[in-house]
Amino acid sequence: MSGVAPRPGDHHLAHTDEAKLFERLSRSNLVTTWKWYLGVGIAGAVLLWGVIVFMYMALTGMGVTGYNKPVFWGLYEASLVFWIGLSHSGTLISAILRLTHATWRAPVLRGAEAMTAFTLMVGGLIPIIHLGRNWRVYYALPYPSSRELWPNMRSPLMWDAMAITTYLIGSLTFLYVGMIPDLALLRDKSAGWRRKFYSALSLGFRGTHAQWRRYHVASTLFAILIIPIAVSVHSIVSWDFAMAKVPGWHSTIFAPYFVVGAIFSGIAGVVIVMAILRKAFRLESVLTPLHFDNLGKLLCTMTLLWGYFYFTEFLTVWYNRNPEEWEVFSSYAGPYLPLFLTMIVCNFVIPFPMLCLKRVRRSVSLILVPAISIVIGMYAERLLIVIPSLARRNDPFIWANYFPTWVEFSVMAGAAAMFVLLYMLFAKFFPIMAISDIKERLFHTTDRTIGGTTVESIARVEGEEEAHA
Amino acid sequence: MKHTWAMAIDLDRCTGCGACVVACNAENNIPVIGEAEAGKNRLMHWIRVNRYWEGEFPEAQAVYLPIPCMQCERAPCELVCPVYATYHNEDGLNAMVYNRCIGTRYCANNCPYSVRVFNWYDYKWEKPLDEQLSPDLTVRSRGVMEKCTFCIQRIRRAKETAAEEGREIRDGDVVPACVQTCPPGALLFGDLSDPHSEITRKLKDPRRFRLMEHLGTDPRVVYLKRQKGAGR
């Protein structure tokens, strides 16, 4: 808090050098290092490889993958669930924390919202990638065509397409509206083509009283609206499976437990992204151990919830011994044992005890261990949901296992690279730190002396917009 | 006249010879994919003969169960297709429109009998094998689902012939390839709407049962249970 000498009772913004703060927060936009070019180059190359392999698969046929007769869905569909799951981070961090006035969210929210948007873009491509005839995907679009045929709205795949599209539009709008004051700030500080670029994007935002009031109303409304969408999206993704007559898939627990798993992996993803942003753009002063501590607490809760859901799912099948479902779960101890162990160890055994320790939560490098392990564990979980149920269908005569070939691995590596590339480009051209929200937080923060110590106190006036006048 | 096409499979008569599979392949332009692809569980057969073992060696006995498409009245595959590529036709059959299929493969996942097959590649019929392709059917391209149709081309032909001759279809006019071929006569095809047809009489047999009936799919393929005892 450099700049003007602090006076007791002043809010923190009053003795903050705003120009310096802006420079610190906008490092990603202002400085371009060779590492950024290298990262974009690598991500671009992997993405290109993924696209080439996808073209090869589309032109040759799905036979080049590892799919077979009972296992018609595999790595692609598991990855779809995984990517859509990751997208649930931004919504939780931004919307729920905004509504509950958790002010610590300010430095985390933009990065998390961007993650939502880009994971959805990647996840939304997979339903097209996995088609046998990708070039006919428009048959599933509801538009009046000469074929005079409407898509089959009874199909969970149609619900899925609509849910993902709605969520993508919603989260992009949420991301963009929240970014407008920061874009205006960038416009005021930049020159040349950047100034034109930001002028167009900031929609004439000048920071007048009326504009701030509308901005606050809009962002609160979006926050309220996006939560039911997020919950419904992963419920609907789960219904792609739960609605089917497939033992192991057909289960009422799927919807809530997919949502929990999604938020779980989403927060883990946010922790990883935040740690990378902190390091890459030198945001140590903004993204403090406090943020990782709070995210760690959320993760710890989700670990417990996830464990509980899995336990109840197993318990009912184990007690019931319905032979069809029992065969599916038995295969977890057979060919799918490595996946099963990965899931249990990475999702619960490693993260739960670690996240219980404050020392781990408050250390940026240590908290990466449970976060990365959860992302791996959740990928294993998704594979375990999709594959064994198909591999152990009702008829034992056709049972077969599945292992992906280099084709699926390449295409999905391309998908991951696409996410990295989009994120890097976003961080370069858009404010990755929510500057206005961070300033707002400083504005609300005052030092209070209680007894012998001075503590930060955050007070928020009802009718917040008045404060910005 | 509305038809209720159905198939009866007498498990007492089935010897597991596999002639039905071969006949089906020849009739319906089904590709032969070779050993390597078959090893990857990608057989394209529209009817398969499941073989289970009963008892332990040396008393083990093979049990055969031919499984074509069940032509379910309440078909799980139809519900989940996003583009209506598989639908219920006017005869109550599960019809498949290859041109409309986009290859989500959801129908195959949702079929409890796993009778749907997927075109993993564009399959080729090397000369002179292309001469045997039936002109009544399309050759399916890569990326679409297919399955047993109860030889719908034969049903259509029988209807046309009957219409030309100005009469109703008679029992025995429609014989799918598998039924025509079955050496021990384990398969029978006919119209359940016709109270005098052979299949209507045959299905009064108390041995009748349907596969996975508890799933509520209401299949049109009815099995007659294998008897145990002397002479069997």
XYZ file of C-alpha atoms in Angstrom:
701
model
C 0.000 0.000 0.000
C 2.452 2.557 -1.191
C 1.762 6.106 -2.260
C 0.015 8.530 0.022
C 0.753 8.142 3.711
C -2.078 6.185 5.298
C -4.407 7.927 7.665
C -6.336 5.852 10.165
C -9.922 5.287 9.096
C -9.221 5.714 5.390
C -10.165 2.906 3.045
C -7.239 1.155 1.421
C -7.896 2.479 -2.066
C -7.218 6.011 -0.816
C -3.580 5.189 -0.094
C -3.002 2.914 -3.060
C -1.064 4.076 -6.082
C -3.640 3.190 -8.702
C -1.239 3.462 -11.626
C 1.138 1.000 -9.999
C -1.710 -1.309 -9.059
C -2.881 -1.276 -12.667
C 0.599 -2.084 -13.907
C 0.929 -4.946 -11.474
C -2.419 -6.446 -12.375
C -2.116 -5.966 -16.138
C 1.316 -7.514 -16.499
C -0.167 -10.184 -18.717
C -1.358 -7.516 -21.169
C 1.654 -5.240 -21.001
C 4.703 -7.520 -21.093
C 5.165 -10.298 -23.631
C 8.018 -12.692 -22.913
C 9.560 -15.347 -25.159
C 7.999 -17.934 -22.873
C 4.557 -16.807 -23.963
C 5.488 -17.255 -27.641
C 6.980 -20.645 -26.843
C 3.832 -21.721 -24.992
C 1.569 -20.550 -27.815
C 3.824 -22.302 -30.325
C 3.733 -25.632 -28.489
C -0.007 -25.459 -27.837
C -0.614 -24.498 -31.464
C 1.505 -27.390 -32.741
C -0.287 -29.947 -30.550
C -3.643 -28.529 -31.607
C -2.629 -28.763 -35.263
C -1.623 -32.392 -34.757
C -4.969 -33.081 -33.099
C -6.819 -31.516 -36.034
C -4.804 -33.548 -38.560
C -5.514 -36.801 -36.697
C -9.184 -35.867 -36.435
C -9.323 -35.318 -40.203
C -7.657 -38.683 -40.716
C -10.249 -40.333 -38.462
C -13.160 -38.611 -40.188
C -11.887 -39.564 -43.658
C -10.980 -43.175 -42.813
C -13.704 -44.096 -40.352
C -14.058 -44.599 -36.621
C -12.306 -47.957 -37.078
C -8.967 -46.271 -36.421
C -10.025 -45.746 -32.799
C -10.171 -48.443 -30.170
C -13.965 -48.567 -30.119
C -15.652 -51.931 -30.593
C -19.029 -53.559 -30.482
C -20.203 -53.244 -26.905
C -17.986 -50.230 -26.133
C -19.333 -47.694 -28.608
C -18.394 -44.798 -26.343
C -15.036 -44.368 -24.671
C -12.312 -41.789 -24.282
C -14.133 -39.098 -26.282
C -17.301 -39.255 -24.224
C -15.366 -39.461 -20.949
C -13.416 -36.389 -22.038
C -16.650 -34.597 -22.822
C -17.807 -35.135 -19.243
C -14.381 -34.135 -17.977
C -14.233 -30.833 -19.876
C -17.802 -29.861 -19.147
C -17.056 -30.738 -15.525
C -14.057 -28.402 -15.434
C -16.296 -25.601 -16.644
C -18.217 -25.592 -13.375
C -15.421 -23.785 -11.580
C -16.029 -20.314 -12.915
C -19.683 -20.385 -12.148
C -19.165 -21.473 -8.597
C -16.357 -19.046 -7.859
C -17.983 -16.080 -9.537
C -21.681 -16.520 -9.128
C -22.050 -18.215 -5.772
C -19.240 -16.265 -4.140
C -20.625 -13.038 -5.594
C -24.051 -13.688 -4.178
C -22.652 -14.647 -0.783
C -20.440 -11.523 -0.778
C -17.257 -13.514 -0.341
C -14.966 -10.584 -1.098
C -11.799 -12.677 -1.334
C -12.998 -13.920 -4.710
C -11.961 -10.734 -6.571
C -8.546 -11.824 -7.932
C -9.758 -15.346 -8.739
C -13.002 -14.683 -10.537
C -11.888 -13.559 -13.990
C -9.480 -16.436 -14.431
C -12.131 -18.886 -13.290
C -14.807 -17.425 -15.580
C -12.449 -17.581 -18.542
C -11.754 -21.206 -17.684
C -15.489 -21.888 -17.788
C -15.835 -20.363 -21.220
C -12.864 -22.161 -22.784
C -13.442 -25.586 -21.227
C -17.000 -25.352 -22.557
C -15.738 -24.525 -26.035
C -13.485 -27.576 -25.936
C -16.127 -29.802 -24.336
C -18.767 -28.600 -26.767
C -16.656 -29.742 -29.721
C -16.419 -33.340 -28.520
C -20.038 -34.302 -29.329
C -19.147 -33.340 -32.917
C -15.755 -35.052 -32.886
C -17.195 -38.361 -31.721
C -19.821 -38.651 -34.486
C -19.494 -41.326 -37.118
C -20.481 -38.781 -39.749
C -19.276 -35.438 -38.377
C -20.004 -33.749 -41.677
C -23.713 -34.374 -41.148
C -23.878 -32.798 -37.694
C -26.346 -30.191 -38.970
C -28.987 -32.949 -39.143
C -29.271 -32.472 -35.398
C -29.854 -28.712 -35.619
C -33.436 -27.568 -35.148
C -33.963 -25.376 -38.186
C -36.632 -25.489 -40.884
C -34.944 -27.429 -43.671
C -35.935 -29.090 -46.918
C -35.719 -32.407 -45.107
C -38.783 -31.258 -43.174
C -37.607 -33.133 -40.162
C -37.216 -31.738 -36.688
C -34.592 -33.326 -34.426
C -35.794 -35.863 -31.893
C -36.260 -33.836 -28.732
C -36.733 -37.013 -26.710
C -33.066 -37.814 -27.142
C -30.817 -36.870 -24.192
C -28.207 -35.885 -26.781
C -30.474 -33.062 -27.905
C -30.957 -31.908 -24.322
C -27.215 -32.071 -23.944
C -26.574 -29.959 -27.041
C -29.063 -27.351 -25.874
C -27.749 -27.314 -22.307
C -24.139 -26.881 -23.389
C -25.051 -24.159 -25.892
C -27.087 -22.297 -23.274
C -24.312 -22.573 -20.739
C -21.697 -21.428 -23.245
C -23.735 -18.374 -24.261
C -24.559 -17.640 -20.621
C -21.017 -17.959 -19.359
C -19.584 -15.919 -22.246
C -22.083 -13.156 -21.476
C -21.276 -13.404 -17.778
C -17.564 -13.188 -18.524
C -17.979 -10.273 -20.920
C -20.340 -8.166 -18.832
C -18.107 -8.585 -15.799
C -15.153 -7.462 -17.885
C -16.617 -4.205 -19.260
C -15.262 -1.824 -16.536
C -11.818 -3.397 -16.866
C -11.927 -3.107 -20.639
C -12.773 0.568 -20.215
C -9.768 0.914 -17.935
C -7.529 -0.747 -20.522
C -8.934 1.546 -23.196
C -7.978 4.603 -21.142
C -4.464 3.290 -20.611
C -3.666 2.053 -24.104
C -2.888 3.506 -27.492
C -2.919 2.459 -31.139
C -4.928 -0.562 -32.313
C -5.346 -1.721 -28.753
C -7.184 1.480 -27.936
C -9.577 0.931 -30.818
C -9.999 -2.712 -29.830
C -10.817 -1.922 -26.214
C -12.978 1.085 -27.154
C -15.203 -1.138 -29.232
C -15.367 -3.823 -26.551
C -16.007 -1.535 -23.587
C -19.252 -0.304 -25.175
C -18.731 3.296 -24.122
C -18.366 2.552 -20.436
C -17.254 5.800 -18.734
C -17.824 4.927 -15.098
C -20.772 7.233 -14.527
C -23.095 6.622 -11.635
C -25.858 5.285 -13.836
C -23.498 2.938 -15.675
C -22.104 1.485 -12.457
C -25.598 0.965 -11.103
C -26.667 -0.890 -14.236
C -23.460 -2.875 -14.212
C -24.116 -4.036 -10.658
C -27.729 -4.940 -11.341
C -26.711 -6.850 -14.489
C -23.889 -8.765 -12.882
C -26.032 -9.755 -9.901
C -28.792 -10.906 -12.231
C -26.360 -12.942 -14.322
C -24.930 -14.469 -11.170
C -28.387 -15.561 -10.093
C -29.335 -16.880 -13.529
C -26.147 -18.790 -14.260
C -26.315 -21.019 -11.161
C -29.413 -23.015 -12.199
C -27.938 -23.303 -15.695
C -24.686 -24.720 -14.336
C -26.482 -27.248 -12.145
C -28.785 -28.280 -14.984
C -25.956 -28.602 -17.516
C -24.102 -31.273 -15.651
C -27.329 -32.981 -14.647
C -28.177 -33.204 -18.327
C -24.703 -34.442 -19.227
C -25.224 -37.157 -16.619
C -28.565 -38.029 -18.199
C -26.793 -38.904 -21.443
C -25.837 -41.926 -19.401
C -28.450 -42.191 -16.657
C -31.379 -42.209 -19.096
C -29.976 -45.213 -20.956
C -30.961 -48.818 -20.347
C -27.406 -49.692 -19.420
C -26.606 -51.374 -16.098
C -24.304 -49.100 -14.132
C -25.463 -46.006 -16.019
C -29.155 -46.150 -15.246
C -29.091 -44.564 -11.815
C -30.904 -41.697 -10.144
C -27.805 -40.642 -8.242
C -25.995 -39.678 -11.448
C -27.263 -36.107 -11.776
C -26.320 -34.800 -8.307
C -23.132 -36.763 -8.274
C -22.046 -35.463 -11.675
C -22.672 -31.914 -10.463
C -20.606 -32.513 -7.328
C -17.831 -34.143 -9.369
C -17.922 -31.245 -11.808
C -17.509 -28.603 -9.120
C -14.848 -30.756 -7.480
C -12.690 -31.019 -10.594
C -13.539 -27.419 -11.498
C -12.090 -25.998 -8.276
C -9.028 -28.195 -8.639
C -8.631 -26.776 -12.134
C -8.957 -23.221 -10.818
C -6.241 -23.869 -8.223
C -3.873 -25.076 -10.945
C -4.687 -22.182 -13.295
C -4.298 -19.642 -10.474
C -0.933 -21.048 -9.473
C 0.240 -20.814 -13.089
C -1.100 -17.261 -13.517
C 0.513 -16.214 -10.251
C 3.878 -17.481 -11.346
C 3.703 -16.441 -15.001
C 2.445 -12.888 -14.478
C 4.070 -12.221 -11.072
C 0.806 -11.769 -9.231
C 2.186 -12.884 -5.876
C 0.954 -9.711 -4.185
C -2.618 -10.232 -5.399
C -3.094 -13.982 -5.370
C -2.061 -14.551 -1.791
C -1.956 -17.764 0.238
C -5.326 -16.661 1.630
C -6.938 -17.389 -1.743
C -5.376 -20.798 -1.985
C -6.402 -21.472 1.609
C -10.025 -20.649 0.808
C -10.005 -22.648 -2.432
C -8.394 -25.499 -0.498
C -11.203 -25.462 2.046
C -13.759 -25.638 -0.777
C -11.815 -28.511 -2.326
C -11.715 -30.336 0.998
C -15.504 -30.093 1.303
C -15.947 -31.360 -2.247
C -13.593 -34.298 -1.618
C -15.798 -35.373 1.249
C -18.973 -34.916 -0.785
C -17.535 -36.848 -3.703
C -16.422 -39.655 -1.424
C -19.854 -39.799 0.128
C -21.597 -40.043 -3.243
C -19.311 -42.809 -4.415
C -19.751 -44.706 -1.174
C -23.551 -44.590 -1.392
C -23.509 -45.668 -5.027
C -21.347 -48.688 -4.274
C -23.229 -49.558 -1.126
C -26.611 -49.956 -2.815
C -25.189 -52.116 -5.600
C -23.140 -54.202 -3.193
C -26.108 -54.858 -0.912
C -28.593 -55.455 -3.723
C -26.359 -57.733 -5.830
C -28.471 -57.098 -8.871
C -26.421 -59.335 -11.200
C -26.377 -56.891 -14.110
C -24.969 -54.036 -12.035
C -22.825 -56.358 -9.970
C -20.948 -57.484 -13.077
C -20.154 -53.873 -13.952
C -18.820 -53.112 -10.497
C -16.919 -56.415 -10.362
C -14.975 -55.375 -13.430
C -13.548 -52.521 -11.333
C -11.537 -55.214 -9.607
C -10.648 -56.846 -12.933
C -9.383 -55.109 -16.056
C -10.340 -51.686 -14.715
C -8.462 -52.005 -11.425
C -5.733 -49.514 -12.414
C -8.371 -46.924 -13.280
C -10.301 -47.640 -10.110
C -7.235 -47.333 -7.886
C -6.186 -44.128 -9.652
C -9.607 -42.708 -8.999
C -9.803 -43.609 -5.310
C -6.219 -42.634 -4.519
C -6.177 -39.401 -6.540
C -9.650 -38.254 -5.554
C -9.704 -39.127 -1.903
C -6.682 -40.832 -0.358
C -4.195 -38.131 -1.427
C -6.280 -34.935 -1.352
C -8.368 -35.422 1.776
C -5.627 -35.663 4.405
C -3.501 -33.078 2.610
C -6.290 -30.524 2.346
C -7.064 -30.894 6.038
C -3.696 -29.315 6.799
C -3.505 -25.545 6.841
C 0.191 -25.807 5.989
C -0.692 -27.447 2.669
C -3.575 -25.128 1.836
C -1.471 -22.023 2.458
C 1.459 -23.183 0.358
C 1.019 -22.567 -3.348
C 3.379 -25.346 -4.373
C 2.004 -27.910 -1.911
C -1.660 -27.346 -2.747
C -0.835 -28.144 -6.378
C -0.305 -31.784 -5.361
C -3.940 -32.447 -4.348
C -5.213 -30.194 -7.159
C -3.337 -32.045 -9.905
C -4.149 -35.408 -8.347
C -7.866 -34.517 -8.320
C -7.839 -33.556 -12.005
C -6.194 -36.906 -12.838
C -8.528 -38.772 -10.502
C -11.609 -37.171 -12.003
C -10.483 -38.056 -15.525
C -10.123 -41.653 -14.344
C -13.563 -41.434 -12.745
C -15.148 -40.321 -16.026
C -13.478 -43.148 -17.923
C -14.702 -45.530 -15.256
C -18.259 -44.272 -15.619
C -18.359 -44.566 -19.408
C -16.395 -47.708 -20.215
C -17.071 -50.619 -17.784
C -20.839 -50.254 -18.046
C -20.624 -50.776 -21.799
C -17.941 -53.436 -21.579
C -20.156 -55.529 -19.273
C -23.517 -55.289 -21.010
C -26.496 -57.481 -20.203
C -25.283 -60.257 -22.508
C -22.010 -61.870 -21.344
C -21.413 -63.348 -24.814
C -20.408 -59.985 -26.271
C -18.386 -58.628 -23.364
C -15.214 -56.920 -24.548
C -12.754 -54.445 -23.142
C -11.623 -51.182 -24.607
C -8.361 -49.374 -24.844
C -7.954 -46.154 -26.837
C -5.545 -46.003 -29.748
C -3.139 -43.218 -30.638
C -5.990 -41.587 -32.536
C -8.154 -40.870 -29.497
C -5.117 -39.807 -27.490
C -3.955 -37.413 -30.226
C -7.354 -35.826 -30.744
C -7.877 -35.348 -27.011
C -4.347 -33.944 -26.614
C -5.324 -31.485 -29.344
C -8.433 -30.595 -27.351
C -6.333 -29.898 -24.251
C -3.944 -27.822 -26.350
C -6.881 -25.868 -27.701
C -7.848 -24.959 -24.145
C -4.304 -23.877 -23.297
C -4.036 -21.838 -26.486
C -7.364 -20.068 -25.975
C -6.449 -19.309 -22.381
C -3.045 -17.917 -23.282
C -4.514 -15.688 -25.969
C -7.195 -14.503 -23.571
C -4.645 -13.676 -20.880
C -2.673 -11.678 -23.439
C -5.499 -9.565 -24.821
C -7.991 -9.325 -21.985
C -7.738 -8.300 -18.328
C -7.097 -11.621 -16.600
C -7.333 -9.925 -13.201
C -10.644 -8.316 -12.274
C -9.099 -4.904 -11.650
C -12.346 -3.110 -10.788
C -13.378 -5.811 -8.339
C -9.988 -5.724 -6.669
C -10.242 -1.930 -6.388
C -13.745 -2.257 -5.033
C -12.434 -4.596 -2.381
C -9.702 -2.127 -1.434
C -12.345 0.585 -1.262
C -14.325 -1.433 1.252
C -11.278 -2.286 3.320
C -10.243 -0.171 6.271
C -7.768 -0.745 9.091
C -9.313 -1.124 12.492
C -7.393 -1.187 15.698
C -8.725 -3.673 18.161
C -6.775 -3.796 21.380
C -3.126 -3.923 20.432
C -3.482 -5.164 16.852
C -4.589 -3.633 13.605
C -6.755 -5.814 11.374
C -8.299 -5.388 7.966
C -11.991 -4.811 8.108
C -14.243 -5.125 5.084
C -17.502 -3.273 5.318
C -20.026 -3.163 2.555
C -22.718 -0.526 2.419
C -26.204 -1.643 1.413
C -26.970 -0.109 -1.961
C -23.401 -0.523 -3.002
C -23.733 1.518 -6.168
C -23.917 4.720 -4.093
C -20.328 4.182 -3.091
C -19.144 4.488 -6.680
C -20.923 7.734 -7.340
C -54.191 -54.445 -43.406
C -51.948 -53.922 -40.452
C -49.271 -56.495 -39.858
C -47.593 -57.627 -36.677
C -44.457 -59.250 -37.937
C -42.838 -61.581 -35.460
C -40.199 -64.254 -35.310
C -40.200 -67.463 -33.293
C -36.928 -69.159 -32.441
C -37.186 -72.721 -31.224
C -34.122 -73.318 -29.072
C -34.840 -77.029 -29.040
C -34.127 -77.144 -32.748
C -31.181 -74.737 -32.976
C -27.917 -76.587 -33.518
C -25.753 -73.483 -33.545
C -24.593 -74.130 -37.121
C -24.485 -70.440 -38.018
C -26.187 -70.820 -41.410
C -28.543 -67.973 -40.491
C -25.540 -65.670 -40.011
C -24.148 -66.564 -43.432
C -27.519 -66.212 -45.156
C -28.047 -62.826 -43.544
C -24.603 -61.658 -44.640
C -25.344 -62.659 -48.234
C -28.842 -61.171 -48.301
C -28.173 -57.838 -46.659
C -24.863 -56.698 -48.184
C -23.083 -57.151 -44.879
C -19.316 -56.816 -45.173
C -16.957 -59.596 -44.182
C -14.316 -57.801 -42.196
C -11.588 -60.372 -41.779
C -9.786 -61.908 -38.868
C -7.985 -58.838 -37.549
C -11.092 -56.678 -37.295
C -13.170 -59.561 -35.921
C -10.541 -59.901 -33.214
C -11.321 -56.317 -32.255
C -14.984 -57.264 -31.718
C -16.240 -55.466 -34.771
C -18.226 -58.228 -36.471
C -20.947 -56.738 -38.637
C -23.406 -59.638 -38.270
C -27.038 -58.673 -37.978
C -27.823 -61.964 -36.289
C -25.379 -63.660 -33.968
C -25.498 -67.074 -32.348
C -24.536 -66.806 -28.718
C -22.917 -69.910 -27.316
C -22.954 -70.567 -23.606
C -21.661 -73.608 -21.747
C -23.835 -75.521 -19.337
C -22.207 -77.797 -16.789
C -18.542 -78.562 -16.271
C -16.185 -80.534 -18.477
C -16.555 -83.412 -19.461
C -20.323 -83.056 -19.109
C -20.307 -79.562 -20.532
C -22.969 -78.888 -23.095
C -23.194 -75.995 -25.505
C -26.330 -73.897 -25.441
C -27.063 -71.773 -28.507
C -29.084 -68.604 -28.599
C -29.527 -66.872 -31.984
C -30.055 -63.140 -31.490
C -31.396 -60.964 -34.310
C -32.845 -57.507 -33.707
C -35.801 -57.986 -31.360
C -37.856 -55.335 -33.221
C -39.077 -54.075 -29.848
C -42.516 -52.532 -29.659
C -41.130 -50.081 -27.130
C -37.667 -49.765 -28.543
C -35.001 -48.053 -26.431
C -32.940 -47.313 -29.554
C -35.628 -45.158 -31.173
C -35.961 -42.897 -28.160
C -32.357 -41.770 -28.024
C -31.581 -41.105 -31.686
C -31.307 -37.311 -32.040
C -32.131 -37.348 -35.769
C -34.888 -40.001 -36.082
C -32.562 -42.240 -38.083
C -34.198 -45.176 -36.363
C -37.953 -45.082 -36.035
C -41.078 -47.201 -35.798
C -42.528 -47.862 -39.230
C -46.138 -48.531 -40.235
C -45.728 -52.289 -39.713
C -44.430 -51.766 -36.189
C -40.861 -52.585 -37.175
C -37.771 -50.660 -36.083
C -36.707 -49.212 -39.368
C -33.306 -47.692 -39.951
C -32.680 -44.783 -42.328
C -28.994 -44.945 -43.152
C -28.922 -41.601 -44.918
C -30.212 -39.849 -41.854
C -27.816 -41.426 -39.365
C -25.038 -39.207 -38.059
C -23.363 -41.930 -36.022
C -23.770 -40.928 -32.393
C -23.924 -44.682 -31.633
C -26.291 -43.925 -28.760
C -28.864 -46.400 -30.109
C -26.263 -49.161 -29.895
C -25.486 -48.258 -26.292
C -29.136 -48.227 -25.382
C -29.952 -51.583 -26.997
C -29.989 -54.154 -24.181
C -29.515 -56.966 -26.730
C -26.507 -55.281 -28.371
C -27.687 -56.186 -31.854
C -26.794 -52.916 -33.525
C -23.598 -52.717 -35.505
C -21.577 -49.751 -36.660
C -19.752 -49.176 -39.943
C -16.235 -48.606 -38.683
C -14.879 -48.118 -42.226
C -16.052 -47.859 -45.810
C -15.992 -51.576 -46.525
C -14.982 -52.781 -49.970
C -16.231 -55.780 -51.940
C -13.256 -56.873 -54.037
C -14.029 -58.210 -57.506
C -15.785 -60.551 -58.112
C -17.462 -60.327 -54.695
C -19.189 -57.089 -55.717
C -21.279 -59.220 -58.097
C -23.089 -60.726 -55.155
C -24.314 -57.395 -53.762
C -28.091 -57.241 -53.588
C -29.521 -54.361 -55.614
C -32.485 -54.178 -53.238
C -30.366 -52.669 -50.483
C -27.908 -49.857 -50.069
C -24.289 -50.477 -49.251
C -23.834 -48.495 -46.079
C -21.102 -45.896 -45.806
C -18.714 -45.440 -42.925
C -20.088 -43.908 -39.760
C -23.673 -45.180 -39.817
C -25.442 -47.747 -37.680
C -27.239 -50.741 -39.090
C -29.064 -53.779 -37.808
C -31.443 -56.608 -38.680
C -34.521 -55.321 -40.522
C -36.488 -58.621 -40.641
C -35.438 -58.482 -44.327
C -37.657 -55.502 -44.976
C -36.910 -55.725 -48.709
C -38.613 -59.127 -48.781
C -41.590 -57.762 -46.836
C -41.890 -54.914 -49.367
C -41.630 -57.312 -52.319
C -44.279 -59.604 -50.856
C -46.591 -56.629 -50.357
C -46.046 -55.464 -53.937
C -46.652 -58.927 -55.367
C -49.819 -59.282 -53.302
C -51.026 -55.863 -54.445
C -50.354 -56.742 -58.107
C -52.329 -59.909 -57.740
C -55.047 -58.030 -55.890
C -54.967 -60.079 -52.745
C -53.848 -59.909 -49.128
C -50.440 -61.224 -48.118
C -50.673 -64.910 -47.340
C -48.921 -66.684 -44.506
C -45.525 -67.771 -45.811
C -45.223 -65.007 -48.410
C -42.508 -63.320 -46.382
C -39.538 -65.447 -45.442
C -36.422 -63.646 -44.178
C -33.079 -65.045 -45.296
C -32.204 -66.569 -41.938
C -35.556 -68.353 -41.678
C -35.277 -69.621 -45.247
C -31.839 -71.045 -44.577
C -32.112 -72.539 -41.099
C -31.413 -76.281 -41.700
C -33.193 -77.650 -38.608
C -36.082 -75.217 -39.050
C -35.560 -73.494 -35.726
C -36.656 -70.111 -37.055
C -40.168 -69.146 -38.059
C -41.466 -65.836 -39.351
C -45.009 -64.620 -39.755
C -47.799 -62.223 -38.975
C -49.307 -62.315 -35.487
C -52.314 -60.261 -36.687
C -53.371 -63.259 -38.744
C -55.100 -65.629 -36.292
C -54.538 -68.626 -38.593
C -50.864 -68.127 -39.334
C -48.364 -70.777 -38.350
C -46.520 -68.441 -35.999
C -49.710 -67.521 -34.145
C -50.348 -71.218 -33.496
C -46.733 -71.929 -32.664
C -46.529 -69.134 -30.123
C -49.330 -70.669 -28.064
C -46.623 -73.061 -26.910
C -46.113 -72.808 -23.123
C -42.353 -72.882 -23.739
C -42.466 -69.332 -25.068
C -40.433 -66.588 -23.475
C -38.858 -63.330 -24.549
C -35.375 -62.092 -23.899
C -34.880 -59.727 -20.944
C -38.588 -59.234 -20.693
C -38.188 -57.414 -17.379
C -36.745 -54.447 -19.256
C -40.152 -53.675 -20.729
C -39.004 -53.457 -24.329
C -41.801 -55.728 -25.588
C -39.743 -57.636 -28.201
C -41.260 -59.107 -31.391
C -38.866 -62.065 -31.304
C -40.184 -64.899 -29.187
C -38.107 -67.861 -28.072
C -39.301 -71.375 -27.331
C -37.450 -72.777 -24.367
C -35.119 -75.741 -24.618
C -36.439 -78.914 -23.031
C -34.280 -81.148 -20.934
C -34.578 -84.880 -20.650
C -34.232 -88.094 -22.571
C -33.508 -87.812 -26.282
C -32.435 -84.213 -26.094
